[in-house]
Short mmCIF file of C-alpha atoms and ligand atoms in Angstrom, two decimals:
data_model
loop_
_atom_site.label_atom_id
_atom_site.label_comp_id
_atom_site.label_asym_id
_atom_site.label_seq_id
_atom_site.Cartn_x
_atom_site.Cartn_y
_atom_site.Cartn_z
CA MET C 1290 23.08 5.08 -19.68
CA PRO C 1291 20.50 7.47 -19.62
CA LYS C 1292 19.41 9.71 -15.73
CA GLN C 1293 17.06 6.95 -13.80
CA ILE C 1294 14.05 8.65 -13.02
CA TYR C 1295 12.40 6.92 -9.97
CA LEU C 1296 8.18 6.52 -10.69
CA ASP C 1297 8.65 3.25 -8.07
CA ASN C 1298 7.38 4.76 -5.15
CA ALA C 1299 4.55 2.52 -4.12
CA ALA C 1300 7.21 -0.49 -4.24
CA THR C 1301 9.97 2.35 -2.17
CA THR C 1302 11.21 5.32 -1.07
CA ALA C 1303 14.34 6.94 -0.84
CA VAL C 1304 14.95 7.25 2.46
CA LEU C 1305 15.04 11.59 3.56
CA PRO C 1306 18.79 12.90 4.24
CA ALA C 1307 16.93 13.83 7.71
CA VAL C 1308 16.08 10.83 8.06
CA VAL C 1309 19.42 9.21 8.38
CA GLU C 1310 21.05 12.01 10.29
CA ALA C 1311 18.71 11.57 13.29
CA MET C 1312 18.88 7.14 13.02
CA LEU C 1313 22.48 7.94 12.90
CA PRO C 1314 23.00 8.67 16.19
CA TYR C 1315 21.42 5.89 17.93
CA PHE C 1316 23.07 3.47 15.81
CA THR C 1317 26.65 4.86 17.55
CA GLU C 1318 25.89 6.75 20.12
CA LEU C 1319 22.94 6.09 22.35
CA TYR C 1320 23.11 2.22 20.82
CA GLY C 1321 21.82 1.17 24.56
CA ASN C 1322 19.43 -1.31 25.26
CA PRO C 1323 16.67 0.49 25.59
CA SER C 1324 15.62 -2.26 28.69
CA SER C 1325 18.68 -1.35 30.32
CA LEU C 1326 18.84 1.33 33.50
CA TYR C 1327 21.60 2.98 32.54
CA SER C 1328 21.63 6.46 30.71
CA ILE C 1329 21.97 4.81 27.38
CA GLY C 1330 19.95 3.16 27.18
CA VAL C 1331 17.47 4.97 29.37
CA ASP C 1332 18.36 7.90 26.79
CA ALA C 1333 17.32 5.09 23.67
CA LYS C 1334 14.00 4.56 26.01
CA ALA C 1335 12.84 8.30 26.11
CA ALA C 1336 13.65 8.34 22.01
CA ILE C 1337 11.64 5.43 21.53
CA THR C 1338 8.56 6.61 23.81
CA ASP C 1339 8.76 10.75 21.51
CA ALA C 1340 8.53 8.60 18.51
CA ARG C 1341 5.59 7.37 19.56
CA VAL C 1342 3.67 10.43 21.22
CA ARG C 1343 4.73 12.21 17.58
CA ILE C 1344 3.31 9.81 15.46
CA ALA C 1345 0.32 8.60 17.25
CA ALA C 1346 -0.82 12.59 16.62
CA HIS C 1347 -0.37 11.75 12.89
CA LEU C 1348 -2.91 9.32 13.67
CA ASN C 1349 -5.15 11.21 16.31
CA ALA C 1350 -4.84 8.20 18.56
CA ASP C 1351 -3.23 7.91 21.60
CA GLU C 1352 0.68 6.41 21.97
CA SER C 1353 -0.61 3.45 24.36
CA GLU C 1354 -2.36 2.76 20.72
CA ILE C 1355 1.11 2.33 18.62
CA TYR C 1356 3.18 -0.81 18.70
CA PHE C 1357 6.03 -1.13 16.67
CA THR C 1358 6.60 -3.75 14.78
CA GLY C 1359 8.90 -4.69 12.21
CA SER C 1360 7.26 -3.96 9.12
CA GLY C 1361 4.23 -3.49 7.52
CA THR C 1362 3.41 -7.07 6.31
CA GLU C 1363 3.84 -8.12 10.12
CA ALA C 1364 1.61 -5.75 11.40
CA ASP C 1365 -0.79 -7.36 9.08
CA ASN C 1366 -0.30 -11.02 9.92
CA TRP C 1367 -0.81 -9.43 13.78
CA ALA C 1368 -3.80 -7.95 12.80
CA LEU C 1369 -5.59 -10.50 11.40
CA LYS C 1370 -4.80 -13.48 13.38
CA ALA C 1371 -3.97 -12.31 16.34
CA THR C 1372 -7.44 -10.66 16.51
CA MET C 1373 -9.61 -13.61 14.85
CA GLU C 1374 -8.20 -15.90 18.14
CA ALA C 1375 -9.08 -14.04 20.42
CA TYR C 1376 -12.46 -13.47 19.49
CA GLN C 1377 -13.14 -16.89 18.22
CA GLY C 1378 -15.32 -17.53 21.10
CA LYS C 1379 -17.34 -14.99 19.24
CA GLY C 1380 -16.73 -16.49 15.90
CA ARG C 1381 -14.66 -17.50 13.28
CA HIS C 1382 -15.50 -15.25 10.22
CA LEU C 1383 -13.15 -12.66 8.78
CA ILE C 1384 -14.66 -10.20 6.12
CA THR C 1385 -11.81 -8.99 3.79
CA THR C 1386 -11.71 -8.05 -0.47
CA ALA C 1387 -10.51 -9.25 -3.89
CA ILE C 1388 -8.17 -6.62 -4.09
CA GLU C 1389 -6.03 -6.51 -0.84
CA HIS C 1390 -2.13 -6.85 -0.24
CA HIS C 1391 -0.72 -10.14 -0.29
CA ALA C 1392 0.50 -9.38 3.00
CA ILE C 1393 -2.96 -9.60 3.70
CA SER C 1394 -4.94 -11.33 1.68
CA HIS C 1395 -2.36 -15.04 1.75
CA THR C 1396 -3.35 -14.14 5.34
CA ALA C 1397 -6.71 -14.86 4.98
CA GLU C 1398 -5.60 -17.80 3.21
CA TRP C 1399 -3.61 -19.33 6.20
CA LEU C 1400 -6.27 -18.19 8.32
CA GLU C 1401 -8.96 -20.73 5.93
CA LYS C 1402 -6.63 -23.12 6.17
CA ASN C 1403 -6.65 -23.01 9.70
CA GLY C 1404 -10.20 -22.96 10.10
CA PHE C 1405 -11.73 -19.85 9.76
CA ALA C 1406 -14.19 -19.07 7.22
CA VAL C 1407 -13.15 -16.07 4.74
CA THR C 1408 -15.80 -13.56 2.34
CA TYR C 1409 -13.43 -11.70 0.20
CA LEU C 1410 -15.57 -8.80 -1.66
CA PRO C 1411 -16.25 -8.29 -5.13
CA VAL C 1412 -14.65 -4.73 -6.23
CA ASP C 1413 -16.97 -2.24 -8.70
CA SER C 1414 -14.17 -1.84 -12.43
CA ASP C 1415 -12.64 1.14 -10.12
CA GLY C 1416 -11.63 -1.20 -7.16
CA LEU C 1417 -13.71 0.61 -5.67
CA VAL C 1418 -15.92 -1.58 -2.81
CA ASP C 1419 -19.62 -1.52 -1.95
CA PRO C 1420 -20.46 -0.79 1.50
CA ALA C 1421 -24.07 -2.85 0.53
CA ASP C 1422 -22.02 -5.69 -0.01
CA LEU C 1423 -20.40 -6.08 3.16
CA LEU C 1424 -23.59 -4.96 4.97
CA SER C 1425 -24.48 -8.42 3.72
CA ALA C 1426 -21.60 -10.20 3.94
CA ILE C 1427 -22.08 -9.93 7.98
CA ARG C 1428 -22.49 -13.05 9.90
CA ASP C 1429 -23.29 -13.11 13.38
CA ASP C 1430 -19.81 -15.15 13.31
CA THR C 1431 -18.48 -12.42 12.13
CA THR C 1432 -15.46 -10.36 13.98
CA LEU C 1433 -13.23 -9.01 12.15
CA VAL C 1434 -13.19 -6.60 8.84
CA SER C 1435 -9.92 -5.75 7.08
CA VAL C 1436 -10.14 -3.75 4.08
CA ILE C 1437 -7.32 -1.40 2.51
CA LEU C 1438 -7.26 2.32 2.72
CA ALA C 1439 -5.79 2.87 -0.47
CA ASN C 1440 -4.68 0.02 -3.06
CA ASN C 1441 -1.15 -0.55 -3.87
CA GLU C 1442 -1.14 -1.08 -7.75
CA ILE C 1443 -4.29 1.18 -8.84
CA GLY C 1444 -4.61 3.65 -6.08
CA THR C 1445 -8.14 3.41 -5.24
CA ILE C 1446 -9.03 4.89 -1.86
CA GLN C 1447 -11.89 3.16 -0.45
CA PRO C 1448 -14.89 5.47 1.71
CA ILE C 1449 -13.48 3.36 4.85
CA ALA C 1450 -15.32 5.19 6.75
CA GLU C 1451 -18.50 4.41 5.97
CA LEU C 1452 -17.59 0.42 6.11
CA ALA C 1453 -15.97 0.99 9.44
CA ALA C 1454 -19.14 2.35 10.54
CA ILE C 1455 -21.09 -1.01 8.76
CA ALA C 1456 -18.46 -2.93 10.53
CA HIS C 1457 -19.44 -1.39 14.00
CA GLU C 1458 -23.40 -1.54 14.06
CA HIS C 1459 -22.94 -4.79 13.72
CA GLY C 1460 -20.11 -5.21 16.57
CA VAL C 1461 -17.64 -6.26 14.10
CA LEU C 1462 -14.07 -4.90 14.03
CA PHE C 1463 -12.56 -2.81 11.30
CA HIS C 1464 -8.98 -3.27 10.28
CA THR C 1465 -6.94 -1.38 7.66
CA ASP C 1466 -4.25 -1.73 6.07
CA ALA C 1467 -3.34 1.89 5.53
CA VAL C 1468 0.15 1.12 3.92
CA GLN C 1469 0.23 3.01 0.64
CA ALA C 1470 -1.89 5.36 2.90
CA LEU C 1471 -0.43 7.19 5.79
CA ALA C 1472 2.03 10.45 4.98
CA HIS C 1473 0.19 10.16 1.45
CA ILE C 1474 -3.89 11.52 2.65
CA PRO C 1475 -5.02 12.75 6.26
CA ILE C 1476 -5.67 9.50 8.76
CA ASP C 1477 -8.10 10.06 11.83
CA VAL C 1478 -8.21 7.04 13.40
CA GLU C 1479 -10.88 8.48 15.23
CA ALA C 1480 -13.49 10.39 12.74
CA SER C 1481 -12.61 6.99 10.82
CA GLY C 1482 -13.98 4.91 12.80
CA ILE C 1483 -10.22 2.53 12.70
CA ASP C 1484 -9.84 -0.33 15.31
CA MET C 1485 -6.17 -1.57 13.82
CA LEU C 1486 -4.06 0.07 11.05
CA SER C 1487 -0.90 -0.87 9.57
CA ALA C 1488 1.46 0.79 8.51
CA SER C 1489 5.08 0.82 6.98
CA ALA C 1490 8.06 3.71 7.23
CA HIS C 1491 9.69 2.39 4.07
CA LYS C 1492 6.80 3.54 1.84
CA PHE C 1493 7.22 7.40 3.61
CA HIS C 1494 10.97 7.65 2.91
CA GLY C 1495 11.82 5.99 6.42
CA PRO C 1496 13.88 2.94 6.14
CA LYS C 1497 12.99 -0.69 5.21
CA GLY C 1498 12.58 -3.07 8.44
CA VAL C 1499 9.83 -0.87 10.75
CA GLY C 1500 6.34 -0.57 9.98
CA LEU C 1501 3.38 0.02 13.29
CA LEU C 1502 0.44 -1.36 13.69
CA TYR C 1503 -2.30 1.45 15.75
CA ILE C 1504 -4.76 -1.11 18.29
CA LYS C 1505 -7.49 0.68 19.56
CA LYS C 1506 -7.62 0.69 23.44
CA GLY C 1507 -9.93 -1.58 24.77
CA ILE C 1508 -9.52 -3.93 22.10
CA LYS C 1509 -8.65 -7.53 22.66
CA THR C 1510 -5.63 -9.07 20.82
CA ARG C 1511 -3.10 -11.26 21.86
CA SER C 1512 1.14 -11.17 21.63
CA PHE C 1513 2.96 -11.46 18.60
CA LEU C 1514 5.47 -12.33 19.43
CA HIS C 1515 6.83 -13.93 23.00
CA GLY C 1516 9.74 -12.96 24.94
CA GLY C 1517 10.47 -9.56 26.28
CA ALA C 1518 8.24 -8.11 27.68
CA GLN C 1519 8.63 -4.79 24.53
CA GLU C 1520 5.15 -3.42 23.28
CA ARG C 1521 3.52 -3.70 26.80
CA LYS C 1522 4.25 -7.15 26.34
CA ARG C 1523 2.62 -8.02 22.94
CA ARG C 1524 5.51 -7.41 20.31
CA ALA C 1525 8.63 -9.11 22.33
CA SER C 1526 11.72 -8.48 20.97
CA THR C 1527 14.98 -5.11 21.61
CA GLU C 1528 13.39 -2.69 19.64
CA ASN C 1529 14.28 -1.17 16.30
CA VAL C 1530 15.47 1.93 17.90
CA PRO C 1531 17.38 3.79 14.97
CA GLY C 1532 14.27 2.19 12.64
CA ILE C 1533 11.60 3.72 15.03
CA ILE C 1534 13.34 6.83 15.18
CA GLY C 1535 13.64 7.21 11.54
CA MET C 1536 10.11 6.08 10.95
CA ALA C 1537 8.55 9.19 13.36
CA THR C 1538 11.03 11.38 11.42
CA ALA C 1539 10.37 10.09 8.50
CA LEU C 1540 6.46 11.17 8.98
CA ASP C 1541 7.01 14.22 10.71
CA LEU C 1542 8.31 15.47 7.62
CA CYS C 1543 5.63 14.44 5.70
CA MET C 1544 2.81 15.27 7.33
CA ALA C 1545 4.65 18.65 7.19
CA ARG C 1546 4.09 19.57 3.67
CA LEU C 1547 1.03 16.89 3.74
CA ASP C 1548 -1.32 19.06 0.99
CA LYS C 1549 1.59 20.49 -0.77
CA ARG C 1550 3.13 17.62 -2.04
CA ALA C 1551 -0.66 16.19 -2.33
CA ASN C 1552 -0.29 18.96 -4.62
CA GLU C 1553 2.85 18.33 -6.07
CA ALA C 1554 2.27 14.66 -7.05
CA LEU C 1555 -1.36 15.41 -8.15
CA LEU C 1556 0.12 17.50 -10.95
CA LEU C 1557 2.55 14.87 -12.52
CA ARG C 1558 0.28 12.33 -11.90
CA ASP C 1559 -2.46 14.60 -13.50
CA ARG C 1560 -0.54 15.03 -16.78
CA LEU C 1561 1.34 11.61 -17.28
CA ILE C 1562 -2.20 10.37 -17.15
CA ASP C 1563 -3.87 13.45 -19.37
CA ARG C 1564 -1.06 12.81 -21.85
CA VAL C 1565 -0.96 9.08 -21.66
CA LEU C 1566 -4.57 8.42 -22.32
CA ASP C 1567 -4.17 11.05 -25.13
CA GLU C 1568 -1.66 10.16 -26.72
CA VAL C 1569 -1.24 6.76 -26.29
CA PRO C 1570 -4.51 4.45 -28.55
CA TYR C 1571 -6.04 1.24 -26.73
CA SER C 1572 -5.02 2.91 -23.15
CA ARG C 1573 -6.36 2.50 -20.28
CA LEU C 1574 -6.59 3.79 -16.99
CA ASN C 1575 -6.93 1.14 -13.97
CA GLY C 1576 -8.29 2.49 -10.80
CA HIS C 1577 -10.40 4.70 -10.03
CA ARG C 1578 -10.03 8.54 -11.88
CA GLN C 1579 -11.01 10.12 -8.69
CA LEU C 1580 -10.44 8.85 -5.73
CA ARG C 1581 -6.62 7.56 -5.62
CA LEU C 1582 -3.69 8.54 -4.02
CA PRO C 1583 -2.04 11.37 -5.53
CA ASN C 1584 1.36 9.56 -6.44
CA ASN C 1585 -0.58 6.68 -8.46
CA ALA C 1586 -1.28 6.25 -12.45
CA ASN C 1587 -1.54 1.95 -13.43
CA PHE C 1588 -2.02 1.47 -17.19
CA SER C 1589 -3.13 -1.00 -18.84
CA PHE C 1590 -2.11 -0.85 -22.43
CA GLU C 1591 -3.69 -3.64 -25.06
CA PHE C 1592 -1.12 -6.29 -27.47
CA VAL C 1593 1.88 -5.55 -25.00
CA GLU C 1594 2.96 -7.67 -22.59
CA GLY C 1595 4.03 -5.67 -19.09
CA GLU C 1596 7.45 -7.53 -18.28
CA SER C 1597 8.64 -6.20 -21.70
CA LEU C 1598 7.31 -2.38 -21.40
CA LEU C 1599 9.00 -2.62 -18.17
CA LEU C 1600 12.54 -3.95 -19.75
CA SER C 1601 12.24 -1.36 -22.53
CA LEU C 1602 10.77 1.59 -20.38
CA GLU C 1603 14.26 0.73 -17.99
CA GLN C 1604 16.40 0.80 -20.49
CA LYS C 1605 15.69 4.28 -21.42
CA GLY C 1606 16.13 5.11 -17.82
CA ILE C 1607 12.77 4.24 -16.00
CA LEU C 1608 11.75 2.52 -13.07
CA ALA C 1609 8.61 1.36 -12.69
CA SER C 1610 6.34 -2.18 -11.90
CA SER C 1611 4.02 -3.72 -13.07
CA GLY C 1612 1.00 -4.94 -10.82
CA SER C 1613 3.04 -5.02 -7.59
CA ALA C 1614 6.76 -5.81 -7.02
CA CYS C 1615 5.50 -8.88 -5.19
CA ALA C 1616 3.47 -10.62 -7.58
CA SER C 1617 6.43 -9.24 -10.06
CA GLY C 1618 9.44 -12.48 -10.57
CA THR C 1619 5.96 -14.12 -11.28
CA LEU C 1620 3.80 -14.86 -14.67
CA ASP C 1621 0.26 -14.76 -12.53
CA PRO C 1622 -1.64 -11.80 -13.72
CA SER C 1623 -2.47 -9.55 -10.97
CA HIS C 1624 -5.75 -10.71 -8.09
CA VAL C 1625 -6.32 -6.90 -8.37
CA LEU C 1626 -6.44 -6.07 -11.96
CA LEU C 1627 -8.63 -9.54 -12.63
CA ALA C 1628 -10.74 -8.47 -9.52
CA ILE C 1629 -11.52 -4.55 -11.36
CA GLY C 1630 -12.66 -7.28 -14.58
CA LEU C 1631 -9.78 -7.07 -16.26
CA PRO C 1632 -9.34 -10.38 -19.30
CA HIS C 1633 -5.78 -11.83 -17.90
CA GLU C 1634 -4.49 -10.76 -21.59
CA ILE C 1635 -4.80 -7.08 -20.59
CA ALA C 1636 -3.86 -7.45 -16.41
CA HIS C 1637 -0.39 -8.52 -17.90
CA GLY C 1638 0.23 -5.91 -19.74
CA SER C 1639 0.05 -3.54 -16.86
CA LEU C 1640 1.98 -0.63 -16.15
CA ARG C 1641 1.91 1.06 -12.67
CA LEU C 1642 3.82 4.68 -12.25
CA THR C 1643 4.06 6.00 -8.99
CA VAL C 1644 6.25 9.60 -8.54
CA GLY C 1645 8.03 11.54 -5.29
CA GLU C 1646 9.05 14.06 -4.39
CA ALA C 1647 12.14 14.01 -6.83
CA THR C 1648 10.20 13.15 -9.63
CA SER C 1649 9.85 16.43 -12.15
CA ILE C 1650 7.67 18.01 -15.25
CA GLU C 1651 10.36 16.72 -17.76
CA ASP C 1652 10.64 13.58 -16.04
CA ILE C 1653 6.72 12.97 -16.78
CA ASP C 1654 7.19 13.94 -20.61
CA TYR C 1655 10.02 12.26 -20.64
CA THR C 1656 8.03 9.15 -19.47
CA VAL C 1657 5.06 9.88 -21.83
CA GLU C 1658 7.04 10.12 -25.27
CA SER C 1659 9.19 6.53 -24.33
CA ILE C 1660 5.94 5.28 -23.41
CA LYS C 1661 4.13 5.85 -26.97
CA SER C 1662 7.81 5.03 -28.41
CA VAL C 1663 8.03 1.53 -26.13
CA VAL C 1664 3.97 0.25 -26.57
CA SER C 1665 4.25 1.19 -30.43
CA GLN C 1666 7.45 -0.47 -31.64
CA LEU C 1667 6.13 -3.39 -29.01
CA ARG C 1668 3.22 -3.36 -31.03
CA SER C 1669 5.03 -3.73 -33.80
CA MET C 1670 6.34 -6.91 -33.36
CA SER C 1671 2.92 -8.38 -31.82
CA PRO C 1672 0.80 -10.70 -34.30
CA LEU C 1673 -2.08 -9.97 -32.07
CA TYR C 1674 -1.73 -6.41 -33.12
CA GLU C 1675 -1.25 -7.65 -37.17
CA ASP C 1676 -4.32 -9.51 -37.09
CA PHE C 1677 -6.48 -6.42 -34.55
CA LEU C 1678 -5.23 -4.14 -37.76
CA GLN C 1679 -6.71 -6.92 -39.92
CA GLY C 1680 -9.70 -6.33 -38.46
CA LYS C 1681 -9.62 -10.28 -37.42
CA LYS C 1682 -9.57 -9.76 -33.72
CA PRO C 1683 -11.50 -7.53 -31.77
CA ILE C 1684 -10.45 -5.40 -29.48
CA SER C 1685 -11.40 -6.59 -26.33
CA ALA C 1686 -11.62 -4.49 -22.50
CA ILE C 1687 -10.23 -1.09 -23.34
CA ARG C 1688 -12.18 2.04 -22.53
C1 LIG S 2556 3.87 -1.94 1.07
C2 LIG S 2556 2.83 -2.67 0.99
C3 LIG S 2556 2.84 -3.83 2.31
C4 LIG S 2556 4.12 -4.42 3.34
O1 LIG S 2556 5.09 -3.85 4.19
P1 LIG S 2556 6.32 -3.83 4.62
O2 LIG S 2556 6.81 -2.98 5.36
O3 LIG S 2556 7.27 -3.57 3.67
O4 LIG S 2556 6.49 -5.62 4.88
C5 LIG S 2556 1.30 -4.01 2.94
N1 LIG S 2556 -0.15 -3.12 2.28
C6 LIG S 2556 0.61 -3.19 1.40
C7 LIG S 2556 -0.88 -2.26 0.97
C8 LIG S 2556 2.01 -1.99 0.95
O5 LIG S 2556 1.86 -1.73 0.07
#
């Protein structure tokens, strides 16, 4: 068995040992219910408050604007459903994009089935939303715009501040799914004019099953879970104390080294991108070359099926993803790759590699060599490639 090279950090990340250590006492010693009045409860409550203050500071938000949730998915569902409901007196129109994570896109589809109207903004071939498209999509009954900050498949980073400003000029609220972005690139909710923001701990070396929704003060929203008075009565449930402590600790650790981590990831990512594009014929990079997450590379290889590529790479110890983890398992091509204009057969042949702190230059070079050999091996078995070599099939969408 070769050594494992984990290049799927967009799917989830390893919990840092220091994060586990910070969480442990809240399972075994300070296990009290934060709503209880004896000391182990009071101490747990104080730890949550402290975590909220620290997390708020990293976003340039106020602690009263941070609501803990059970996941990024829950934060996205809450942002869309509760806000659309709370403002339905003004209108029932939501604007989002064609390249959202399913936590947003499937929620938007649910809203459509329940009497709301949704506009899905297109993106260009790099995956960027055109602010002019947002402007022309805004109607009198538009209440909310939701745009993913950094795409989970192709890594493209949107001009969030510009989009939020357009929404605000028309009295429309602005939400962003920042699950891939937080702790990877700087975010300032105040400077960017963000009204609501979703994030999730397991995408930045925290535990799974805990996330947050930032809701700017003064925004009318509805309670998402009804029950006790937790999270200012808006999201009932006994708090996931270890998870919240883990999320705050992970964010502290990541933000303390934000620039250093990003620069390290960039070097590896760019080496990967440059070598693959130079050395693998008929390959293309999906997503914007510059405006992309520092850890993300997403390629398409003509005449190669994504699932076969993944399986062959896995045999060489390389763990990656084709499109999104949520979409793999189905044979549908990625909606994100279709939205940037790739034809179906190429959208099927994509490979997402996301580097992390544990990735080395040797890992990248080994990965490039493995991709080269696997792609040429798969192509040698492809009748389409055979036809292409004999001049019978034109090349479709590659560079
Ligand atoms: C992972 C992810 C989510 C879902 O977060 P979970 O905590 O896994 O539910 C939502 N949006 C984006 C962009 C993601 O990458």
